[in-house]
Structure formats: C-alpha cells, structure tokens
Short mmCIF file of N, CA, C and O in Angstrom, two decimals:
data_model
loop_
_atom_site.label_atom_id
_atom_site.label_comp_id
_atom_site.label_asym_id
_atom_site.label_seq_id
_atom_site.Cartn_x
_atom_site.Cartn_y
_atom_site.Cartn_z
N UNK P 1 14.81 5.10 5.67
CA UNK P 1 13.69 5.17 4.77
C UNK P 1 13.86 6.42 3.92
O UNK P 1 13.53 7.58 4.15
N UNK P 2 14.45 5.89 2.87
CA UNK P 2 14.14 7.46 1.75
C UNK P 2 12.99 8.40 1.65
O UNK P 2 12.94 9.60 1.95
N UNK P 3 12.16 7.70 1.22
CA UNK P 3 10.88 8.08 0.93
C UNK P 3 11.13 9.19 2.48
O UNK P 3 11.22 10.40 2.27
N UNK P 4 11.20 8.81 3.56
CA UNK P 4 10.70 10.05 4.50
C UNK P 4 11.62 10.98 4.78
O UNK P 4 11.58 11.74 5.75
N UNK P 5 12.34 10.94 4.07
CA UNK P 5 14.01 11.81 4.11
C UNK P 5 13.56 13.10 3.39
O UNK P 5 13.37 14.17 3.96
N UNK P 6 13.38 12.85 1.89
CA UNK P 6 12.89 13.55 0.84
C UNK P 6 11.67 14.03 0.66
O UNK P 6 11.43 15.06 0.03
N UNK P 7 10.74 13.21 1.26
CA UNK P 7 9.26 13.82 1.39
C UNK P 7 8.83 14.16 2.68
O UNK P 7 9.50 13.97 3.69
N UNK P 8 7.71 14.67 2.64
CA UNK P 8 7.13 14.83 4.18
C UNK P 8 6.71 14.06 4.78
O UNK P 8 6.94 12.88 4.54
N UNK P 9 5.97 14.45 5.76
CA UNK P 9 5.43 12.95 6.88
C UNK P 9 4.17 12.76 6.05
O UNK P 9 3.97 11.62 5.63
N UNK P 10 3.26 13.75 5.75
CA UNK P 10 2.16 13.83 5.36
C UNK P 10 1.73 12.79 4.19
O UNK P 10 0.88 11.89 4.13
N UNK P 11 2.71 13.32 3.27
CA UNK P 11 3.24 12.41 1.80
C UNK P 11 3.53 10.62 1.77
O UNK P 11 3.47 9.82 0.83
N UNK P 12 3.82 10.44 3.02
CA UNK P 12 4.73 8.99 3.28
C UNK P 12 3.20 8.44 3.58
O UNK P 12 2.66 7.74 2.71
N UNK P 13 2.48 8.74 4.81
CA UNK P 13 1.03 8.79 5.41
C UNK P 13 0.16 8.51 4.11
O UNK P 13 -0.24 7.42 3.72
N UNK P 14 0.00 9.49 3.67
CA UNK P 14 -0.90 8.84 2.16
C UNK P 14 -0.76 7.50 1.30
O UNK P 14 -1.36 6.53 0.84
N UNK P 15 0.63 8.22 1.42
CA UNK P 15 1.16 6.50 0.37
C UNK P 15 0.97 5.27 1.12
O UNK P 15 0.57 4.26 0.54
N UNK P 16 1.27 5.29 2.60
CA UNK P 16 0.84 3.97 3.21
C UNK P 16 -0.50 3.61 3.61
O UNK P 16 -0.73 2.50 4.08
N UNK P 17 -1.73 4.79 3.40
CA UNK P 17 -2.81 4.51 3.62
C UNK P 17 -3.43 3.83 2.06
O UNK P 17 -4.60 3.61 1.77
N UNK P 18 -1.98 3.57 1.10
CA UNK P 18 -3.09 3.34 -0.27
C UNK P 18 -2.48 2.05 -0.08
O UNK P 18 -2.47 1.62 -1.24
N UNK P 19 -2.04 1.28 0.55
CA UNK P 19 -1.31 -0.23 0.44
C UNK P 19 -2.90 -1.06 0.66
O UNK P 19 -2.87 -2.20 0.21
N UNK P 20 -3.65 -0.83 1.01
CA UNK P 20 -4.52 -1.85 1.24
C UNK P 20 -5.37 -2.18 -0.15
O UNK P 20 -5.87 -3.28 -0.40
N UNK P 21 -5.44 -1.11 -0.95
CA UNK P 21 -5.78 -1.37 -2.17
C UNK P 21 -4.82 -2.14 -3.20
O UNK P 21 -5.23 -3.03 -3.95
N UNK P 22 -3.34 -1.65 -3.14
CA UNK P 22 -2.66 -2.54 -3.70
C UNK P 22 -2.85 -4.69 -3.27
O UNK P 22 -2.82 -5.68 -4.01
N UNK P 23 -2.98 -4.56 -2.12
CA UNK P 23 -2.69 -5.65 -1.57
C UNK P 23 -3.75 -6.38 -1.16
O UNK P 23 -3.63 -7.32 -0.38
N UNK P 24 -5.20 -5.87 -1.81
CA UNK P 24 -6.05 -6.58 -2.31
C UNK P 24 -6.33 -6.89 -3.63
O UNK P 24 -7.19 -7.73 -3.90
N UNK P 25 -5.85 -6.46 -4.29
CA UNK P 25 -5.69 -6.53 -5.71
C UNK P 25 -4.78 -7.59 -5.91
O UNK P 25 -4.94 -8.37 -6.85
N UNK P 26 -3.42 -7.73 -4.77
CA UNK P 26 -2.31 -8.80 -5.00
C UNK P 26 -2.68 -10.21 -4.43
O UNK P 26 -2.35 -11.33 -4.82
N UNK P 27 -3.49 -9.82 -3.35
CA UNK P 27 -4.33 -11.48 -3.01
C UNK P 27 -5.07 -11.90 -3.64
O UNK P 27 -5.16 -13.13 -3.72
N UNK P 28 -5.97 -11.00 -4.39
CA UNK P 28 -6.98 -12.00 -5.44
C UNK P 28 -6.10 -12.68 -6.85
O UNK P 28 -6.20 -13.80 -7.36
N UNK P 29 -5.33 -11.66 -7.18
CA UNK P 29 -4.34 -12.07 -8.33
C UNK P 29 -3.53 -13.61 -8.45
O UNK P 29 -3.51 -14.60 -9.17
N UNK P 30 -2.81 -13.03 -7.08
CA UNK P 30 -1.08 -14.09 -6.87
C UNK P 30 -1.72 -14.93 -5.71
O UNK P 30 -1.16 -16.03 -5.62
N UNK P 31 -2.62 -14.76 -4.89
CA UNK P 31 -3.17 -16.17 -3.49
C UNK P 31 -4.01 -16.68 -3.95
O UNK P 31 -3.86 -17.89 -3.78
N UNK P 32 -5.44 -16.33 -4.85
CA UNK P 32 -6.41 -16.94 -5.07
C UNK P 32 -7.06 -16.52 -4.18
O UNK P 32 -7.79 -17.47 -3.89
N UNK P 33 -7.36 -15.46 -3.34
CA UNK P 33 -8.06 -14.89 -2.32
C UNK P 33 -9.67 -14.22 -3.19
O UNK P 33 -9.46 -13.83 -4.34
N UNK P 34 -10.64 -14.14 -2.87
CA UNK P 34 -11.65 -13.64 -3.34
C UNK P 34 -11.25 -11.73 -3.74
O UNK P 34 -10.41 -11.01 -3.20
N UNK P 35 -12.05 -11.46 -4.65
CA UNK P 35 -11.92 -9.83 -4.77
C UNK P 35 -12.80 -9.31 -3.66
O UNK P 35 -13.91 -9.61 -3.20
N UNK P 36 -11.80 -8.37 -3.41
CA UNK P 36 -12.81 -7.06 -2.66
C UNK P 36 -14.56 -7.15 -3.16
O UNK P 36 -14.81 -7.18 -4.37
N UNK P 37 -16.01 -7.22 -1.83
CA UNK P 37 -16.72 -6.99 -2.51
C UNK P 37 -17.02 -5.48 -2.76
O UNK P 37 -16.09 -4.68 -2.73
N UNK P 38 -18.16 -5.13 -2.99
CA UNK P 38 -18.55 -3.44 -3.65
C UNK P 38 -18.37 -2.78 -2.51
O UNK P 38 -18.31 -1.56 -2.61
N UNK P 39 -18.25 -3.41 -1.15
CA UNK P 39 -18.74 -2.16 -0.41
C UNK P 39 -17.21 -2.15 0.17
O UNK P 39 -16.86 -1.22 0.90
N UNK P 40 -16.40 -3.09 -0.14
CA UNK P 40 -14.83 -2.94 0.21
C UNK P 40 -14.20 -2.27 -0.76
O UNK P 40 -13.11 -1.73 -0.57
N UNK P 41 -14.98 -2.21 -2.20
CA UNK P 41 -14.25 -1.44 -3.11
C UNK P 41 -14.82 0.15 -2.92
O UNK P 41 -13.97 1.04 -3.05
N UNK P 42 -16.13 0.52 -2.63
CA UNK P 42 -16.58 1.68 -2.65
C UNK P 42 -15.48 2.06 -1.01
O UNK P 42 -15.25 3.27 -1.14
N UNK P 43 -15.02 1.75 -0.12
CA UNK P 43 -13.96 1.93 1.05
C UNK P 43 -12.56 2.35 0.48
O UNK P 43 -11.82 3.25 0.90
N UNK P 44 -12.34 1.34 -0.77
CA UNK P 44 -10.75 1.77 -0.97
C UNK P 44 -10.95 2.91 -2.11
O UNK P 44 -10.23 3.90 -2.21
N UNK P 45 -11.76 2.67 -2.73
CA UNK P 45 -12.36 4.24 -3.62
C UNK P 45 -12.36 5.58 -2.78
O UNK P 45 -12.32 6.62 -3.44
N UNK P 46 -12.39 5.64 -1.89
CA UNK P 46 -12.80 6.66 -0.82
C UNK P 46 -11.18 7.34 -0.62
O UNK P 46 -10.65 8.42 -0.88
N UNK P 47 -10.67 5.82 0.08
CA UNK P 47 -8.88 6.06 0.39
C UNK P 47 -8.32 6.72 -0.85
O UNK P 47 -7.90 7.88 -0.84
N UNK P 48 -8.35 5.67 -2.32
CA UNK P 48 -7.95 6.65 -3.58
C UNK P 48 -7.96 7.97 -3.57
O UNK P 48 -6.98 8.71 -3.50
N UNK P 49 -9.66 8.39 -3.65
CA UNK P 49 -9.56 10.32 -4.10
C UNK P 49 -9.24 10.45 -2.63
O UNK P 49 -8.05 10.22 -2.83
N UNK P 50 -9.27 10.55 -1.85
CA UNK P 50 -8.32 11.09 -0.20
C UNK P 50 -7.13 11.15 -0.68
O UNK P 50 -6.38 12.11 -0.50
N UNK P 51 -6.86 10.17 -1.33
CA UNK P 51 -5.05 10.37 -1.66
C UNK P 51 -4.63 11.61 -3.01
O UNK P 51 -3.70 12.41 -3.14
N UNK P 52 -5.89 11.23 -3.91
CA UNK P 52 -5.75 12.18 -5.47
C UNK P 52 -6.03 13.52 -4.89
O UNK P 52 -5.59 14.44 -5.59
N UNK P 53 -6.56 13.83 -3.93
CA UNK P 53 -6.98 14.88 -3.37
C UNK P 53 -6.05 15.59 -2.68
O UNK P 53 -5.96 16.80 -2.88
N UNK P 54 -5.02 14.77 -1.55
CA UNK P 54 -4.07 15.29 -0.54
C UNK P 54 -2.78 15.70 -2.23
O UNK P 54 -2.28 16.81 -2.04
N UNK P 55 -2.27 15.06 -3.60
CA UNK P 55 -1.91 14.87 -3.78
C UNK P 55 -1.92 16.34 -4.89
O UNK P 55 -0.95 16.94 -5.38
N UNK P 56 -3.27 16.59 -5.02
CA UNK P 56 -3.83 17.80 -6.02
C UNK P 56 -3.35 18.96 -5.22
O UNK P 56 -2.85 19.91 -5.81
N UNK P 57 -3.46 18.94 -4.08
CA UNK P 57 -3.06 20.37 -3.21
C UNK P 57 -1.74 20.09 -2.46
O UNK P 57 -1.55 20.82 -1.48
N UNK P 58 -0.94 19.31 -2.69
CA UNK P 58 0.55 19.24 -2.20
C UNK P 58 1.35 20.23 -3.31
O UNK P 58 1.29 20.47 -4.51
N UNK P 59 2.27 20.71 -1.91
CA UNK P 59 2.98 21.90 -2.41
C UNK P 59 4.12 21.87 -3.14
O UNK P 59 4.65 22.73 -3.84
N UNK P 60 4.60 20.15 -2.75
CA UNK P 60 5.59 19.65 -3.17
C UNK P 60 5.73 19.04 -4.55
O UNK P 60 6.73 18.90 -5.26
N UNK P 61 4.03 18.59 -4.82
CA UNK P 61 3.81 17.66 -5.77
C UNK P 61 3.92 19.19 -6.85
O UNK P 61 4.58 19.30 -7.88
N UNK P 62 3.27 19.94 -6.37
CA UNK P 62 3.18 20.91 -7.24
C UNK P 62 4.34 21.64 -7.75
O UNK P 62 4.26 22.30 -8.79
N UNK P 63 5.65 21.55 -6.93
CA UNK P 63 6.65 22.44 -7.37
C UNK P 63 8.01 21.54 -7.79
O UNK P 63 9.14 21.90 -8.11
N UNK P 64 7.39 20.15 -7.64
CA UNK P 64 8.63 19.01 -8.29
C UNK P 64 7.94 18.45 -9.60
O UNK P 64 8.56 18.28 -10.65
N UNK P 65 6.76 18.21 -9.43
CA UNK P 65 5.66 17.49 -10.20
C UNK P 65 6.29 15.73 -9.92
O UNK P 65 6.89 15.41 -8.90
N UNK P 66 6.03 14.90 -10.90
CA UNK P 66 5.49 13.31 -10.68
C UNK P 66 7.00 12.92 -10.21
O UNK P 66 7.20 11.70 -10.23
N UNK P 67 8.27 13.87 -9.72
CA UNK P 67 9.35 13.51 -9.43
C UNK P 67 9.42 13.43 -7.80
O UNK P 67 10.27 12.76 -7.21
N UNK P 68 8.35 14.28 -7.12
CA UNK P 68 8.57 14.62 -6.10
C UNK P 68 7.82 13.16 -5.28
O UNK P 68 8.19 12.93 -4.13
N UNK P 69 6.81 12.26 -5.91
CA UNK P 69 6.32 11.27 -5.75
C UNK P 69 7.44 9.87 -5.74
O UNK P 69 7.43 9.21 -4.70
N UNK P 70 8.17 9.53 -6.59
CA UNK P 70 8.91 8.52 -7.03
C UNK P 70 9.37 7.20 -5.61
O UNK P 70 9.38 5.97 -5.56
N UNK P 71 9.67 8.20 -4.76
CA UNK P 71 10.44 7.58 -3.29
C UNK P 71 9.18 6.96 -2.65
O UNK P 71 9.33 5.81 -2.22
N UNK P 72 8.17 7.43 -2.55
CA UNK P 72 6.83 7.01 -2.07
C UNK P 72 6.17 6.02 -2.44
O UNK P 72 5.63 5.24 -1.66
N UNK P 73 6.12 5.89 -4.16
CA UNK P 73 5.67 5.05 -4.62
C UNK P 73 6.41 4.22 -4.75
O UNK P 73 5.82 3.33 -5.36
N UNK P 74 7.44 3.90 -4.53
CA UNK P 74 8.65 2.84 -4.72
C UNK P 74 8.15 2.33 -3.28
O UNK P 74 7.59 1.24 -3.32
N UNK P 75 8.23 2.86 -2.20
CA UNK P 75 7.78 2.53 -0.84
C UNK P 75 6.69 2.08 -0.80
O UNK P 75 6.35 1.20 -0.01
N UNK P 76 5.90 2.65 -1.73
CA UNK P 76 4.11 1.42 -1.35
C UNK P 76 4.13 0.43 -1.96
O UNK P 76 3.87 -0.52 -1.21
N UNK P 77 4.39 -0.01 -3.49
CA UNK P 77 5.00 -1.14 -4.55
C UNK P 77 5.73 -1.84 -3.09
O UNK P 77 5.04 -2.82 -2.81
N UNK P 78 6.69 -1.71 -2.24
CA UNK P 78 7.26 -2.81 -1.49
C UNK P 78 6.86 -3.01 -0.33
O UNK P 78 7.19 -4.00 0.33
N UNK P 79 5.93 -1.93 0.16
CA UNK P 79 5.59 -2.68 1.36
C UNK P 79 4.31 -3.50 0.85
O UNK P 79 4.08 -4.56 1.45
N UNK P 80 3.50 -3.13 -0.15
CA UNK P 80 2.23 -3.80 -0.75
C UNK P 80 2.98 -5.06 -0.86
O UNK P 80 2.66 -5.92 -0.03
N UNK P 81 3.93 -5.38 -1.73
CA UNK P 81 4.67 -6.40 -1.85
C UNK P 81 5.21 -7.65 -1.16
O UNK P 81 5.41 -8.82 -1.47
N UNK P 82 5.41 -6.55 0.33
CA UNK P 82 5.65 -7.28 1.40
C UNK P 82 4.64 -7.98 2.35
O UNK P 82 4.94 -9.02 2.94
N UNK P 83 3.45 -7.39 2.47
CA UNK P 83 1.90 -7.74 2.99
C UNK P 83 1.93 -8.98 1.92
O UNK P 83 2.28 -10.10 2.27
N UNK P 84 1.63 -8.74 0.87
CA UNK P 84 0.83 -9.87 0.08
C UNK P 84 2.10 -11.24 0.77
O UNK P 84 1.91 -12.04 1.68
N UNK P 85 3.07 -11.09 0.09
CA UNK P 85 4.43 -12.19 0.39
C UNK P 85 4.17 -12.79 1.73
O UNK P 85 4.11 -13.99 2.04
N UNK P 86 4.03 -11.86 2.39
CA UNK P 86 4.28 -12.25 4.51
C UNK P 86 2.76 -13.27 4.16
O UNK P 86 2.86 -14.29 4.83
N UNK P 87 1.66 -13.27 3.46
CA UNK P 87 0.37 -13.88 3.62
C UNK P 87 0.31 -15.17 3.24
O UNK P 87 -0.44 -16.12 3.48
N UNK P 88 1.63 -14.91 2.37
CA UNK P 88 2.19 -16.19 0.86
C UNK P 88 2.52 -17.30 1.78
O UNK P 88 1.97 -18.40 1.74
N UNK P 89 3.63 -16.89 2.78
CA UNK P 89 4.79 -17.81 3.79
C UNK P 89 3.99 -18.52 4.94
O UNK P 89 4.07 -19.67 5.36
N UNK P 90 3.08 -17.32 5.38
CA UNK P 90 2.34 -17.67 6.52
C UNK P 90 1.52 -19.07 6.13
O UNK P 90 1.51 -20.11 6.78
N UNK P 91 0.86 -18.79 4.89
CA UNK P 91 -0.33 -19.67 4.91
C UNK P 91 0.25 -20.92 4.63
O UNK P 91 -0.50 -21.89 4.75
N UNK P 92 1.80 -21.16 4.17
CA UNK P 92 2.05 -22.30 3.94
C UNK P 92 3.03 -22.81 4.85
O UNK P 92 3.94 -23.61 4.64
N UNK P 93 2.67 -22.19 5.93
CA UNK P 93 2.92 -22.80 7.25
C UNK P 93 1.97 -23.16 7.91
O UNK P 93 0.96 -22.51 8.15
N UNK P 94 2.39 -24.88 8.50
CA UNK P 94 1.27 -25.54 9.78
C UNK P 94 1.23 -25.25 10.93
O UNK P 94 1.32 -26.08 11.84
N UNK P 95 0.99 -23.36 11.16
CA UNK P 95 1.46 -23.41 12.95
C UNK P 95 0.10 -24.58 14.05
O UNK P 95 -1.00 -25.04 13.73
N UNK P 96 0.51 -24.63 14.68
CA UNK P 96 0.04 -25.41 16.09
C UNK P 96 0.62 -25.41 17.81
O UNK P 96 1.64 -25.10 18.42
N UNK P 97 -0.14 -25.73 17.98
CA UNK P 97 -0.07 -24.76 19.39
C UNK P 97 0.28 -26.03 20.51
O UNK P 97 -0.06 -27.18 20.24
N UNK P 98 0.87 -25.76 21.52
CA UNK P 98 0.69 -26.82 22.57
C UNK P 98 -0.39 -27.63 23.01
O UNK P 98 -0.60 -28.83 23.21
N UNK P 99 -1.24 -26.11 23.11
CA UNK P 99 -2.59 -26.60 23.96
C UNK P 99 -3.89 -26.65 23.21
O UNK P 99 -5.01 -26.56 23.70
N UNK P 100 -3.61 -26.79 22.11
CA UNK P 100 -4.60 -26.70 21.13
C UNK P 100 -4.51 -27.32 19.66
O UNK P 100 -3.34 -27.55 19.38
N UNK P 101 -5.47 -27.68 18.57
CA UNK P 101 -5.34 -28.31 17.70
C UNK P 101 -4.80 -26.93 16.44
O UNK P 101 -4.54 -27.22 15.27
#
C-alpha cells in the first residue's frame, strides 16, 4: 500500500474514514440506491470537517502541500470504487441457502 509507505497512519485513517461519503454518493448515482437522508448527510458532514480539520493541522500537509495528499486520495477514489462495485456484483447475484428460501 503506497499511500501508507509515504504517509502516516493518521493520514491513511482519515482518508478511509471519508469512503462512506464517496460511496454514498456512488450508490445513488451508478445503483439507483436512494440518497443519503439529512440526518445521514448532517453524519458524513461531520466526517468531512473531521477530515478538513485533521488535514488543516497536518504537518505533512503543511510542509508538502496538496502533494503530500495524492497517494491517499488515489487510495479512497479505489477503495470507494471498490465498495460501490463489490454492491454492483453482489446484488446481481441469486445467493440461496440450503436451508432456506
């Protein structure tokens, strides 16, 4: 994993706590899934400035600037990518069970 080579743990942590906003945004878009309602958006609003915040006082962000980010955000773009996709495959599969309908 690049992203945790080059950045910190802290840095990687943020970026994967913002995938749930990406990847509600990618189910309503690309599945036809309903949008987030207000009180799921006022939740991922919260995660956002937590992140604009950890991101304003990083030491790293501050002494590379929007370069020191790049590996991270390449890492949330694919795992967001990968959540929405894994939801894509699943749903258009008929699992069924032995013992059950």
């Amino acid at each position: 994993m690049k992203s945790l080579s080059l950045s910190n743990v802290e840095t990687v942590i943020v970026f994967r706590a913002l995938s749930p906003l990406l990847v509600s945004v990618a189910d309503a878009l690309f599945l036809g899934r309903e949008w987030p309602s207000a009180r799921s958006w006022m939740a991922l609003s919260v995660i956002a400035v937590g992140a604009y915040g950890y991101a304003s006082t990083d030491e790293q962000f501050q002494s590379q600037g929007v370069l020191a980010y790049f590996w991270p955000t390449l890492y949330l773009f694919v795992i967001s990518f990968e959540m929405a996709y894994g939801k894509k495959i699943i749903s258009g599969v008929d699992l069924k069970t032995r013992s059950g309908p």
